[in-house]
Tab-separated table of C-alpha atoms in Angstrom:
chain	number	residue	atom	x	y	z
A	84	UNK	CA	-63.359	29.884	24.282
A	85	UNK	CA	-60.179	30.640	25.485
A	86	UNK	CA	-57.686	27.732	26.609
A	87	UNK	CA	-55.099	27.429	29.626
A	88	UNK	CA	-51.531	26.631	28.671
A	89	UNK	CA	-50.959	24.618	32.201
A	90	UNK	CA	-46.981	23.814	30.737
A	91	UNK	CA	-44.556	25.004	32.781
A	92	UNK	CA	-41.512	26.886	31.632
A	93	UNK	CA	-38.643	24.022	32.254
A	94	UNK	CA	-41.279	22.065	30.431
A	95	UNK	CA	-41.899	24.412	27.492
A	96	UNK	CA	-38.050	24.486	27.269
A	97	UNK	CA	-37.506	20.499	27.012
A	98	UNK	CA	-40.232	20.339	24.463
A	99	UNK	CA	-37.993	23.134	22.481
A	100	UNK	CA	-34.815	21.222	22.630
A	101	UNK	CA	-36.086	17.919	21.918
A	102	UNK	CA	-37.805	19.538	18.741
A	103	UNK	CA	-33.952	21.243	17.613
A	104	UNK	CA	-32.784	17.220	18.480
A	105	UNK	CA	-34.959	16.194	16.123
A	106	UNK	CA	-35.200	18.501	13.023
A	107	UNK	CA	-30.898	18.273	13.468
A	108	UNK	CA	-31.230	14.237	13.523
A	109	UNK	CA	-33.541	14.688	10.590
A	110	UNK	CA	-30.749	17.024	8.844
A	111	UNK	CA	-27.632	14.625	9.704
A	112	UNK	CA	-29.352	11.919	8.362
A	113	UNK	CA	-30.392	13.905	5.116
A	114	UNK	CA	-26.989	14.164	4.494
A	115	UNK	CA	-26.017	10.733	5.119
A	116	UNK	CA	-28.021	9.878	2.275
A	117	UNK	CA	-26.924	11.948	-0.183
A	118	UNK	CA	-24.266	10.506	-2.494
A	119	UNK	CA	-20.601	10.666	-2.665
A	120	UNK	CA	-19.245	13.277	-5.215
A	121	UNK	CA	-17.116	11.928	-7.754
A	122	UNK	CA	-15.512	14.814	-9.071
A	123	UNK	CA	-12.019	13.712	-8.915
A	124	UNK	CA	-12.446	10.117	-9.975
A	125	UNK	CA	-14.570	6.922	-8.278
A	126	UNK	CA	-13.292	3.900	-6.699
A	127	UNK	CA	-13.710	0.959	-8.694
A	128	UNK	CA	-14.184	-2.601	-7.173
A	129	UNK	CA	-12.561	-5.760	-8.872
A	130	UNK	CA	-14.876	-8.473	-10.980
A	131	UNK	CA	-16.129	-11.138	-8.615
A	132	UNK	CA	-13.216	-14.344	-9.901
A	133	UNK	CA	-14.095	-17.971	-8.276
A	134	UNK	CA	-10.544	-17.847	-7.086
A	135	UNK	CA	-12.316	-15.323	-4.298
A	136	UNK	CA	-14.121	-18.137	-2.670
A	137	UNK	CA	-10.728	-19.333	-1.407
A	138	UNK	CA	-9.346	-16.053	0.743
A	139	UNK	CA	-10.457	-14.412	3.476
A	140	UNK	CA	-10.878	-10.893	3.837
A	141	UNK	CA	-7.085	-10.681	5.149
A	142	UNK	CA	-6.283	-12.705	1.679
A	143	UNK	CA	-7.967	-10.680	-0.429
A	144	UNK	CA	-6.761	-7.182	1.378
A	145	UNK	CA	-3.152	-8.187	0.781
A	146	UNK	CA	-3.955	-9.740	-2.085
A	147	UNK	CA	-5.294	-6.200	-3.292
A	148	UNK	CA	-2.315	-4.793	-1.252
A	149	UNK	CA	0.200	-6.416	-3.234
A	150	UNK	CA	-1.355	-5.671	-6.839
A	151	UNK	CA	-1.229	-1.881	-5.412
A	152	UNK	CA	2.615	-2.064	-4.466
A	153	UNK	CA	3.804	-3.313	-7.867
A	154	UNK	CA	1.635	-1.294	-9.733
A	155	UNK	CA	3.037	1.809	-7.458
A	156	UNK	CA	6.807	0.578	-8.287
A	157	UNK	CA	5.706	0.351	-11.998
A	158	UNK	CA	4.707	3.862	-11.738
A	159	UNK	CA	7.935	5.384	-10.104
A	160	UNK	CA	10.224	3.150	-12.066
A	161	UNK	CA	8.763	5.045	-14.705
A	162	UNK	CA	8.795	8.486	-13.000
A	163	UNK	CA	13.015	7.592	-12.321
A	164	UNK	CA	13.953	6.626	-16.069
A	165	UNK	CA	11.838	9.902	-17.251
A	166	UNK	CA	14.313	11.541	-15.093
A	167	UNK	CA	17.287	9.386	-15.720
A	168	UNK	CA	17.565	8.736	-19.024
A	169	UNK	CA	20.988	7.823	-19.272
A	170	UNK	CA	20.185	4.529	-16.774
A	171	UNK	CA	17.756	2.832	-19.459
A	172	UNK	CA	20.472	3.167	-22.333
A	173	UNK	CA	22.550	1.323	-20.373
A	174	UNK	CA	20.276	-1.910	-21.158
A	175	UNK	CA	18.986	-0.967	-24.721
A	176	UNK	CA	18.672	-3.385	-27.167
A	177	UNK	CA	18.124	-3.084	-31.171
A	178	UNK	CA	16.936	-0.248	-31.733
A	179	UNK	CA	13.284	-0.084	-33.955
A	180	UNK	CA	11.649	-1.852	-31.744
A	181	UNK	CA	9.735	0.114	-28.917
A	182	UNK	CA	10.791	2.998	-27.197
A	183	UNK	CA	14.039	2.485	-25.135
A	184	UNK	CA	12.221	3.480	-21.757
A	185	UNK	CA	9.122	1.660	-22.019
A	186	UNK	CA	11.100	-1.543	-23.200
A	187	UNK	CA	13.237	-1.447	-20.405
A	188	UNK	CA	10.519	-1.115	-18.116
A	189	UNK	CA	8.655	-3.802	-19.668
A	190	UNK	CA	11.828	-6.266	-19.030
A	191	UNK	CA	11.464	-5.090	-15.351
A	192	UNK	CA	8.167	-5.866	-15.310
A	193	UNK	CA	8.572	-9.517	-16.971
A	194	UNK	CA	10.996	-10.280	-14.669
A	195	UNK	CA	9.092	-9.121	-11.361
A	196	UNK	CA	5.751	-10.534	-12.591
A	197	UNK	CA	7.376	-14.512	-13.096
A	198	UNK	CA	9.717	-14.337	-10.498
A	199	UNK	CA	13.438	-14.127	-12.428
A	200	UNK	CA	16.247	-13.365	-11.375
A	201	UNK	CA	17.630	-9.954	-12.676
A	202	UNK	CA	21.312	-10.611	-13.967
A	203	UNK	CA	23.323	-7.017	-13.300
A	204	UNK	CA	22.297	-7.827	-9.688
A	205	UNK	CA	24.782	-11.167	-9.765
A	206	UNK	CA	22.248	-13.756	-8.248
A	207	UNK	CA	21.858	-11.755	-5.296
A	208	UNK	CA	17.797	-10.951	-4.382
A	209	UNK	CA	15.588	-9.074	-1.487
A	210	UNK	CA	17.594	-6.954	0.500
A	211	UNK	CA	21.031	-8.006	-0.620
A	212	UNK	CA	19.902	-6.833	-3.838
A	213	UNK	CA	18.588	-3.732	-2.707
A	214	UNK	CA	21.902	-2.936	-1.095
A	215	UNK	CA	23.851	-3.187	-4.369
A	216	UNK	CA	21.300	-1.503	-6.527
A	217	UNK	CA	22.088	1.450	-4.253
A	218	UNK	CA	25.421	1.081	-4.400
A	219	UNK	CA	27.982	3.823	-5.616
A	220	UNK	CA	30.147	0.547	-7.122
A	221	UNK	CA	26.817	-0.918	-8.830
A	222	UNK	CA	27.329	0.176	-12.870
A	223	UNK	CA	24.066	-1.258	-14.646
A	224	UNK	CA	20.307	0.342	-15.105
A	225	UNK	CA	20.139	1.445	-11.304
A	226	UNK	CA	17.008	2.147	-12.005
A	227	UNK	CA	15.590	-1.122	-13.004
A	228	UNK	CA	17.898	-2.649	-10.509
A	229	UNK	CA	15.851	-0.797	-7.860
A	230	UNK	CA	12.776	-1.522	-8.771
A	231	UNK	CA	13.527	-5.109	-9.084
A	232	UNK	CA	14.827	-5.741	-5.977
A	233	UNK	CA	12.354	-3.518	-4.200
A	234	UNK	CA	9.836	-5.884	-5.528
A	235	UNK	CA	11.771	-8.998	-4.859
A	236	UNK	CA	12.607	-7.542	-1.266
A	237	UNK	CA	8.559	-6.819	-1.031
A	238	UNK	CA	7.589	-9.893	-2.412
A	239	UNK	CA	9.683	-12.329	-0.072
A	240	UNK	CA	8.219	-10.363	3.108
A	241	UNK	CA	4.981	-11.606	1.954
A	242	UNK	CA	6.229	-15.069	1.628
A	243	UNK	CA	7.558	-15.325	-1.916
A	244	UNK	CA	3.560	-14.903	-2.980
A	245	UNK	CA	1.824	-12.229	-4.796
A	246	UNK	CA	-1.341	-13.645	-4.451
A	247	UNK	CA	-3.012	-15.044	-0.794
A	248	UNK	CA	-5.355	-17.915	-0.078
A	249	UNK	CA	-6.867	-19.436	3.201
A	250	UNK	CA	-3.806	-21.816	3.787
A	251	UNK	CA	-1.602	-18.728	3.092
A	252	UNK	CA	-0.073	-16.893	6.419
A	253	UNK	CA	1.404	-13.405	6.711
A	254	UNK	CA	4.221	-12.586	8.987
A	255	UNK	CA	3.511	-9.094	10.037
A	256	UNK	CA	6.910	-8.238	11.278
A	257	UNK	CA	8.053	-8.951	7.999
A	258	UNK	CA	5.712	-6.722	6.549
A	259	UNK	CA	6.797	-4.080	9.008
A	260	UNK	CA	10.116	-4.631	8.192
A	261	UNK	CA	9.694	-4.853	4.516
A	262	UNK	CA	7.911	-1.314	5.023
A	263	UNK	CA	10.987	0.273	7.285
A	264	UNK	CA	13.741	-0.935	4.164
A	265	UNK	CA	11.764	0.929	1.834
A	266	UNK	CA	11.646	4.104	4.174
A	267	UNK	CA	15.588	3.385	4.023
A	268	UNK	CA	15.656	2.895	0.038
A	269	UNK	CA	14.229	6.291	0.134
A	270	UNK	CA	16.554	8.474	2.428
A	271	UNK	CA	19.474	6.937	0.337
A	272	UNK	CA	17.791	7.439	-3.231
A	273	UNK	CA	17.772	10.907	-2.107
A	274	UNK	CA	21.292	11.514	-0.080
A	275	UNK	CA	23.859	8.783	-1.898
A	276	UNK	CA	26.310	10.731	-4.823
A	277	UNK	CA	28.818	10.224	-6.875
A	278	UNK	CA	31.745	10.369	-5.912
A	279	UNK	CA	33.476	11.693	-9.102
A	280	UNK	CA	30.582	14.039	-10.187
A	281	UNK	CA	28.879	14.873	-6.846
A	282	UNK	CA	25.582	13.957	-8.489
A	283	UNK	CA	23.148	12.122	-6.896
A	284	UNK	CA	23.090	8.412	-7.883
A	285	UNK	CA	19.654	9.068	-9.277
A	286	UNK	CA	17.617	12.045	-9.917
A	287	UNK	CA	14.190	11.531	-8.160
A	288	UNK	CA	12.421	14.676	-6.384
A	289	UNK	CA	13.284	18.356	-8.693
A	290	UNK	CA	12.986	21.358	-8.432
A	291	UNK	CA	10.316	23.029	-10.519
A	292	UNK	CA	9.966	26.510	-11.423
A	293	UNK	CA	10.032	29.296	-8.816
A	294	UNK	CA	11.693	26.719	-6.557
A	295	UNK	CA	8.497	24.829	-5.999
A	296	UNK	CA	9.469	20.754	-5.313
A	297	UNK	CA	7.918	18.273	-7.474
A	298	UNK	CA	6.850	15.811	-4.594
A	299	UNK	CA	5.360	12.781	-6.598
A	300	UNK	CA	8.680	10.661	-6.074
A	301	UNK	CA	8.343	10.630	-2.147
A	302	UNK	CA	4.474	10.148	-2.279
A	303	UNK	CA	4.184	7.613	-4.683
A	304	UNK	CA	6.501	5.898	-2.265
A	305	UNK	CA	4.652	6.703	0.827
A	306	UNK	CA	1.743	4.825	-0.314
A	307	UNK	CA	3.784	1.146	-0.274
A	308	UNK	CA	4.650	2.447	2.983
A	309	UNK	CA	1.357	2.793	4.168
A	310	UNK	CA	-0.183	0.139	2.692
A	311	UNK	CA	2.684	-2.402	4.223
A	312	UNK	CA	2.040	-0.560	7.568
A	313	UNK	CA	-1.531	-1.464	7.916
A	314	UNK	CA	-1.015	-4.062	6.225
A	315	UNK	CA	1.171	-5.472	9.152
A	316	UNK	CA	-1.267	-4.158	12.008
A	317	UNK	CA	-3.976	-5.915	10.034
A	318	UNK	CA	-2.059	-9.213	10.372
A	319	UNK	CA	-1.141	-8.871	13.745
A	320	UNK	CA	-4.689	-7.227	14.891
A	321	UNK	CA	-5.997	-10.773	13.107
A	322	UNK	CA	-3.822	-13.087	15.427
A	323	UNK	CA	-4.702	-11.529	18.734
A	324	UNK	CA	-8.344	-10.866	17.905
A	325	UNK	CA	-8.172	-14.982	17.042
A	326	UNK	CA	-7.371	-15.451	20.502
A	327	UNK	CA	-9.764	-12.934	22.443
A	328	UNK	CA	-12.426	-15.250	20.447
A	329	UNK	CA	-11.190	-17.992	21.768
A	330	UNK	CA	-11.339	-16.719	25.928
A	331	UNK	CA	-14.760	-15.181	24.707
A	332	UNK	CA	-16.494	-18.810	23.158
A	333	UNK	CA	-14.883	-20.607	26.820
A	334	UNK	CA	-16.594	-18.025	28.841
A	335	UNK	CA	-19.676	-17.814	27.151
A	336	UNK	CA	-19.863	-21.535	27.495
A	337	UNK	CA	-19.562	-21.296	30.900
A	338	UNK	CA	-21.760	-18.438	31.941
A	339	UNK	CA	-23.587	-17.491	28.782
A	340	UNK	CA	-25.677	-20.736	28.945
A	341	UNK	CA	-29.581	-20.320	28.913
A	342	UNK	CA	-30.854	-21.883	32.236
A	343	UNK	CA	-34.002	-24.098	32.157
A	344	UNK	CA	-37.563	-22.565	33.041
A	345	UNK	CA	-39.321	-25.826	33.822
């Protein structure tokens, strides 16, 4: 018994594409399911601490932030005495201890971590101490009086904390302003010389073989940048989002009301 197909063309064509919709919204959401691939590494997330229960999500992102920063300055104070080796002699002590470099950077790191002052700098701290780290008169480690004062300079735009609780506030034009000095460390890291030698200050960026740039330096540093960037848009996105709330709770109690059915 033979049956007639009464669907029309235009109808015989919807049916087709809503069948491709679906087998490609059945695809898309195959692959939404499938996992990450670690190959190069996978993020790790911090132990739950009671301290937690205490910060917002702002708290704990500059919090995290922070910890980042530091750990970044750490990193490239390291990359700059590998470089410079001549700036960590300046500050050796006894020798037979532990390697020259990584005890200087450990004194760097003391310092930072409890908030001392670092003596070559002369009492000064944030950006006055920046601008005599990077100073063709400054004679000491440059390179732990750098990193020192790029911390202390970070540090004090984030209110002298390193950690960030619920009474805690963030001035985000201080953080973008803390991010714009570092942009300004950079450019004279990489321009200011000596004037006796021609040589720059301190050796950061080099050139590899075959002329190819060893970029770490100016990444490494891009990352604080970023981080105090969003950071700052975070801060100030948190402010004016407080006060849309606030229009949006008036109005709804106004006009949002449920009105009475008996």
């Amino acid at each position: 018994m033979r049956t007639t197909d009464t669907t029309t063309p235009l109808a015989r064509r919807c049916l087709l594409v809503q069948g491709g919709a679906l087998a490609g919204a059945a695809l898309l959401l195959a692959g939404c399911s499938a996992p990450a691939r670690t190959d190069r590494g996978e993020v790790q997330a911090a132990e739950l601490q009671s301290t937690e229960l205490a910060q917002s999500d702002v708290n704990r992102m500059a919090t995290l932030a922070m910890r980042a920063n530091l750990d970044s300055l750490y990193l490239l104070m390291d990359k700059l005495y590998r470089r410079n080796p001549a700036e960590w002699r300046k500050g050796a002590l006894a020798p037979g201890q532990l390697p020259g470099r990584i005890q200087a950077g450990q004194r760097v790191r003391e310092a930072v971590e409890q908030r001392q002052p670092w003596a070559p700098l002369q009492g000064r701290r944030d950006i006055a101490a920046l601008a005599l780290a990077l100073g063709p008169e400054f004679t000491g480690d440059r390179v732990a009086a750098v990193t020192w004062a790029t911390a202390d300079m970070i540090i004090t735009a984030h209110g002298g904390k390193t950690e960030f609780f619920l009474i805690d506030g963030l001035d985000a034009q201080h953080l973008y302003n803390a991010a714009r000095n570092v942009e300004i460390a950079v450019w004279l890291i990489a321009q200011r010389r000596d004037a006796a030698t021609g040589q720059p200050l301190l050796l950061a960026d080099e050139i590899g073989p075959g002329g190819v740039r060893n970029l770490s330096f100016e990444r490494e540093f891009g990352k604080i940048i970023a981080r105090l960037d969003l950071l700052a848009g975070v801060v100030a996105e948190k402010y004016r989002r407080a006060a849309i709330s606030y229009v949006q709770n008036l109005l709804g109690g106004s006009f949002l009301q449920f009105l009475p059915v008996r």
